XYZ file of C-alpha atoms in Angstrom:
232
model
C 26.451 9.219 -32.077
C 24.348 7.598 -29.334
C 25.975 7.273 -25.676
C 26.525 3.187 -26.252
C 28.576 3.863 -29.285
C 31.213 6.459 -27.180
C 34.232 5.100 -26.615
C 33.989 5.641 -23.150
C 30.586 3.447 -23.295
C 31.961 0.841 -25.220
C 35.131 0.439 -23.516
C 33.615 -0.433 -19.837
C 30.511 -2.863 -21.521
C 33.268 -4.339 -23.407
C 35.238 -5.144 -20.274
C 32.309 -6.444 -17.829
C 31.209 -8.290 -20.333
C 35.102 -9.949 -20.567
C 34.618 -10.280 -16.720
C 31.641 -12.122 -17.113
C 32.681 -14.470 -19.578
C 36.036 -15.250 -17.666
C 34.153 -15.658 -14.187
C 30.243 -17.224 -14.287
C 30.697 -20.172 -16.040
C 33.236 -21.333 -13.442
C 30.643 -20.069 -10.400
C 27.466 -21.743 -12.085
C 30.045 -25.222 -12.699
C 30.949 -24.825 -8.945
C 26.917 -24.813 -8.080
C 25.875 -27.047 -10.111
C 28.802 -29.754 -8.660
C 27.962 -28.780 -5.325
C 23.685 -29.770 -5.837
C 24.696 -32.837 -7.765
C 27.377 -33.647 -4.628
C 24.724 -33.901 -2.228
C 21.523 -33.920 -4.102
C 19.721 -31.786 -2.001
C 17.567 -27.941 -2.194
C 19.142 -25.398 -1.175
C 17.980 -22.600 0.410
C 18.138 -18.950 -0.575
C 21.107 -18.059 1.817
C 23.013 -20.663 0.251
C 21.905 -18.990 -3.256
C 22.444 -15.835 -2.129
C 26.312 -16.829 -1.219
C 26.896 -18.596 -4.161
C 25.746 -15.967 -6.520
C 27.975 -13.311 -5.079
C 30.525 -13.917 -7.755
C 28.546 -13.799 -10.840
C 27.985 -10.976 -13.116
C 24.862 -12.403 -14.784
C 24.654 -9.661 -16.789
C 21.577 -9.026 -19.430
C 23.102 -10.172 -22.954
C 24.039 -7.526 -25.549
C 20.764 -7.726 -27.345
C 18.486 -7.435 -24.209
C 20.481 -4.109 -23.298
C 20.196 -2.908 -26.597
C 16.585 -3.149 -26.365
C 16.388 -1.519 -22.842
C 17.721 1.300 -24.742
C 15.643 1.364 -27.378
C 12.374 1.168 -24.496
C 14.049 4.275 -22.739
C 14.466 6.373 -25.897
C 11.171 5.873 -26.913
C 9.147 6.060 -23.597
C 11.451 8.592 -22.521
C 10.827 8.220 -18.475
C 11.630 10.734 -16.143
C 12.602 8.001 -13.408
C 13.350 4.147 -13.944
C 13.566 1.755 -11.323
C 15.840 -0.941 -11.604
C 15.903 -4.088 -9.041
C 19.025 -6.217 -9.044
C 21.767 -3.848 -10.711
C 24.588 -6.213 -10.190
C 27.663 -4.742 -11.342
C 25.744 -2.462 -13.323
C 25.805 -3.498 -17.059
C 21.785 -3.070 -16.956
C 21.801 0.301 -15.775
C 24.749 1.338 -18.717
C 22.312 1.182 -21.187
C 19.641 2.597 -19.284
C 21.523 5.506 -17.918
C 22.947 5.917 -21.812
C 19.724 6.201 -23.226
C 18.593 8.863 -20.520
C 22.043 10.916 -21.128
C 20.862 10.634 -24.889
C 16.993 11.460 -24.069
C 18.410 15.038 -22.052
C 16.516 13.942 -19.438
C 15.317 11.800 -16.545
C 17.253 9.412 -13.475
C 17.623 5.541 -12.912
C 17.156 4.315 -9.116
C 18.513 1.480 -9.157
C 19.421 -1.150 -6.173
C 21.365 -3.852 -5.472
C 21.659 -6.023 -2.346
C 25.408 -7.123 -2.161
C 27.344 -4.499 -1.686
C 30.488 -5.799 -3.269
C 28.508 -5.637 -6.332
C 26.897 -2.205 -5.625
C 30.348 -1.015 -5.275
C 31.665 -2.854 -8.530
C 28.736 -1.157 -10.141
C 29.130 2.459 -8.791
C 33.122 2.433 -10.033
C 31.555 1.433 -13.668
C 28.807 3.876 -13.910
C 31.708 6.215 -12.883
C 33.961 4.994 -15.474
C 31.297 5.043 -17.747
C 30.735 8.463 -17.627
C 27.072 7.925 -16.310
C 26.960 7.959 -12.457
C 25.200 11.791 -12.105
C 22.113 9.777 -13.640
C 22.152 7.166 -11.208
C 20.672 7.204 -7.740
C 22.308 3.620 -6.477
C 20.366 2.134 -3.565
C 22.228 -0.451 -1.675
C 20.045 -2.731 0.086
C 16.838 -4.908 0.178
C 14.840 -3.504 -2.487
C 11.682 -4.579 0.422
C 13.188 -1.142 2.034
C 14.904 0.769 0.141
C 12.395 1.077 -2.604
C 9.583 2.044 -0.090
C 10.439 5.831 -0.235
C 11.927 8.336 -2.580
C 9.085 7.374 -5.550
C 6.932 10.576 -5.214
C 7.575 11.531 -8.479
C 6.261 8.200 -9.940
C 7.727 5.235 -11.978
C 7.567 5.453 -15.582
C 9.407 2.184 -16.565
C 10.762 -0.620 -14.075
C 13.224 -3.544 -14.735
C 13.014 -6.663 -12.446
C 16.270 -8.607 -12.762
C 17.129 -9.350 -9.158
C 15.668 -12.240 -6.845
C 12.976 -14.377 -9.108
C 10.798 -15.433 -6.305
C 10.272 -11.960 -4.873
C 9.095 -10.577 -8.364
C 5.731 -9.896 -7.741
C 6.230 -8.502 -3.802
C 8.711 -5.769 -5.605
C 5.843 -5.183 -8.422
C 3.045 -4.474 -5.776
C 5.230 -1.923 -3.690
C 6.017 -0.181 -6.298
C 2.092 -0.213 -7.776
C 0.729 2.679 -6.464
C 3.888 4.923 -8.013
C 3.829 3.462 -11.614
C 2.393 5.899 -14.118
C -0.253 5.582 -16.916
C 1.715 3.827 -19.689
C 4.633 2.852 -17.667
C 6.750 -0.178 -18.611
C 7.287 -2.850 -16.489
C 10.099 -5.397 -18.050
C 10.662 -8.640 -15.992
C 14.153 -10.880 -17.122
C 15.086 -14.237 -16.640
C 11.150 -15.656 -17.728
C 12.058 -18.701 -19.415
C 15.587 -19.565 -17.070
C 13.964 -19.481 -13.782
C 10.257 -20.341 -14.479
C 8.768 -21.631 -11.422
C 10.027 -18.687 -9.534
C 8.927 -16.443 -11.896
C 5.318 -18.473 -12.020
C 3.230 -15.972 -9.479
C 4.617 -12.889 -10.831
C 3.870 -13.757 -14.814
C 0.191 -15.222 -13.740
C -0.518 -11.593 -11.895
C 0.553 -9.499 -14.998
C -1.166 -11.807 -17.325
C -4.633 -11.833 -15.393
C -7.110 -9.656 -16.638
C -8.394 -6.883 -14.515
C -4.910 -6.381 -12.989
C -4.014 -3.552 -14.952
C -1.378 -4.644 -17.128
C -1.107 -5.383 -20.759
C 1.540 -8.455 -21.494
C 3.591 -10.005 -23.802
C 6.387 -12.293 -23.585
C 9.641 -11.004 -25.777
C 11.763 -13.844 -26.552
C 15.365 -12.348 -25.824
C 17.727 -14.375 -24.447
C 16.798 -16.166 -21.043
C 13.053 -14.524 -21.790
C 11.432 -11.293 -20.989
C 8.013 -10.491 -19.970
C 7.124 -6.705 -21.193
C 4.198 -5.114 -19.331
C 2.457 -2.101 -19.972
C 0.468 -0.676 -17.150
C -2.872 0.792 -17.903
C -3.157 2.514 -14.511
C -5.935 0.678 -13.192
C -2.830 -1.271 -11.031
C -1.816 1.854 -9.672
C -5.845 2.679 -8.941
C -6.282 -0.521 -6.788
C -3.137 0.045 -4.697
C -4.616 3.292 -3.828
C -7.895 2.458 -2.861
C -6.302 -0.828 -0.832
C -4.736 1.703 0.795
């Protein structure tokens, strides 16, 4: 039996999941009220606020196939930025417990939701794979990576993307897997980040997976990690 199909797995997706159902579509009709109320942008900190509530969690199939990536590349270390209450990093952290090997950094700015996802990975059964960095990912992702990144989810802020991407550059391995979510939902924030992994000569290999709100799935050539070194 894999580690998703244990009742202890099961049980704790099958309740955040619940959670999410009951509580986002009520925080996105709030947001979407409040923009149409006055008609104007708003800025990141109001965002940032807003957001606090919802789960956004990757749908079943996109964690599914997150699972399926990690038992096949089997990494020694993930990075994942944005954990949110930690559905994501479930099925990563499953399919490491099933591989026998490996550890997930992940991070997560809000704490309320780094704590939310802590208590799950606990409940889960899956917290001794999980190194949980609370934080910006801007600095907390700058150390820790000497052993290099073999595959590296991007599901937190859209617009900062690409910044996260080129930090962690020079500790991606040959072959690493670089999977950026939310491609088709958010795409002018996502714009500069899809144009760099697409461009030729930046060391990536890329394909869009149509999964839900769109993924982009990268595969790094090493030439990416190259250039960061010799910038440096």
């Amino acid at each position: 039996m894999d580690s998703l199909s244990t009742p202890e797995v099961s049980r704790v997706l099958a309740r955040i999941y619940h959670e999410a159902d009951d509580t986002d579509p009520a925080v996105f009709d709030h947001i979407i009220a409040e923009i149409d109320r006055t008609g104007a942008p708003k800025s990141a900190q109001y965002w940032a606020k807003e957001l606090d509530r919802a789960y956004m969690p990757v749908a079943p199939d996109v964690g599914r196939f997150l699972y399926m990536l990690t038992r096949t590349r089997r990494p020694q270390v993930i990075v994942e930025f944005g954990t949110s209450f930690g559905i994501s990093a479930i099925h990563l952290a499953s399919a490491l417990r099933d591989n026998g090997a490996g550890r997930l950094i992940a991070t997560e700015l809000n704490p309320i939701k780094a704590a939310k996802a802590r208590e799950n990975l606990r409940a889960a059964g899956l917290a001794d794979l999980v190194e949980l960095r609370e934080g910006d990912a801007l600095q907390t992702l700058r150390d820790g990576l000497d052993a290099g990144v073999d595959m590296f989810l991007l599901d937190g802020w859209k617009e900062i993307y690409l910044p996260v991407l080129q930090l962690l550059e020079p500790h991606l391995s040959p072959g690493a897997l670089v999977i950026a979510d939310d491609t088709t939902v958010y795409p002018e924030s996502v714009t500069p980040y899809l144009e760099y992994v697409r461009k030729d000569g930046n060391g990536y290999l890329s394909v869009a997976i149509p999964l839900d709100d769109g993924l982009e799935l990268s595969y790094c050539t090493g030439a990416a990690r190259l250039r960061s070194d010799l910038a440096s």
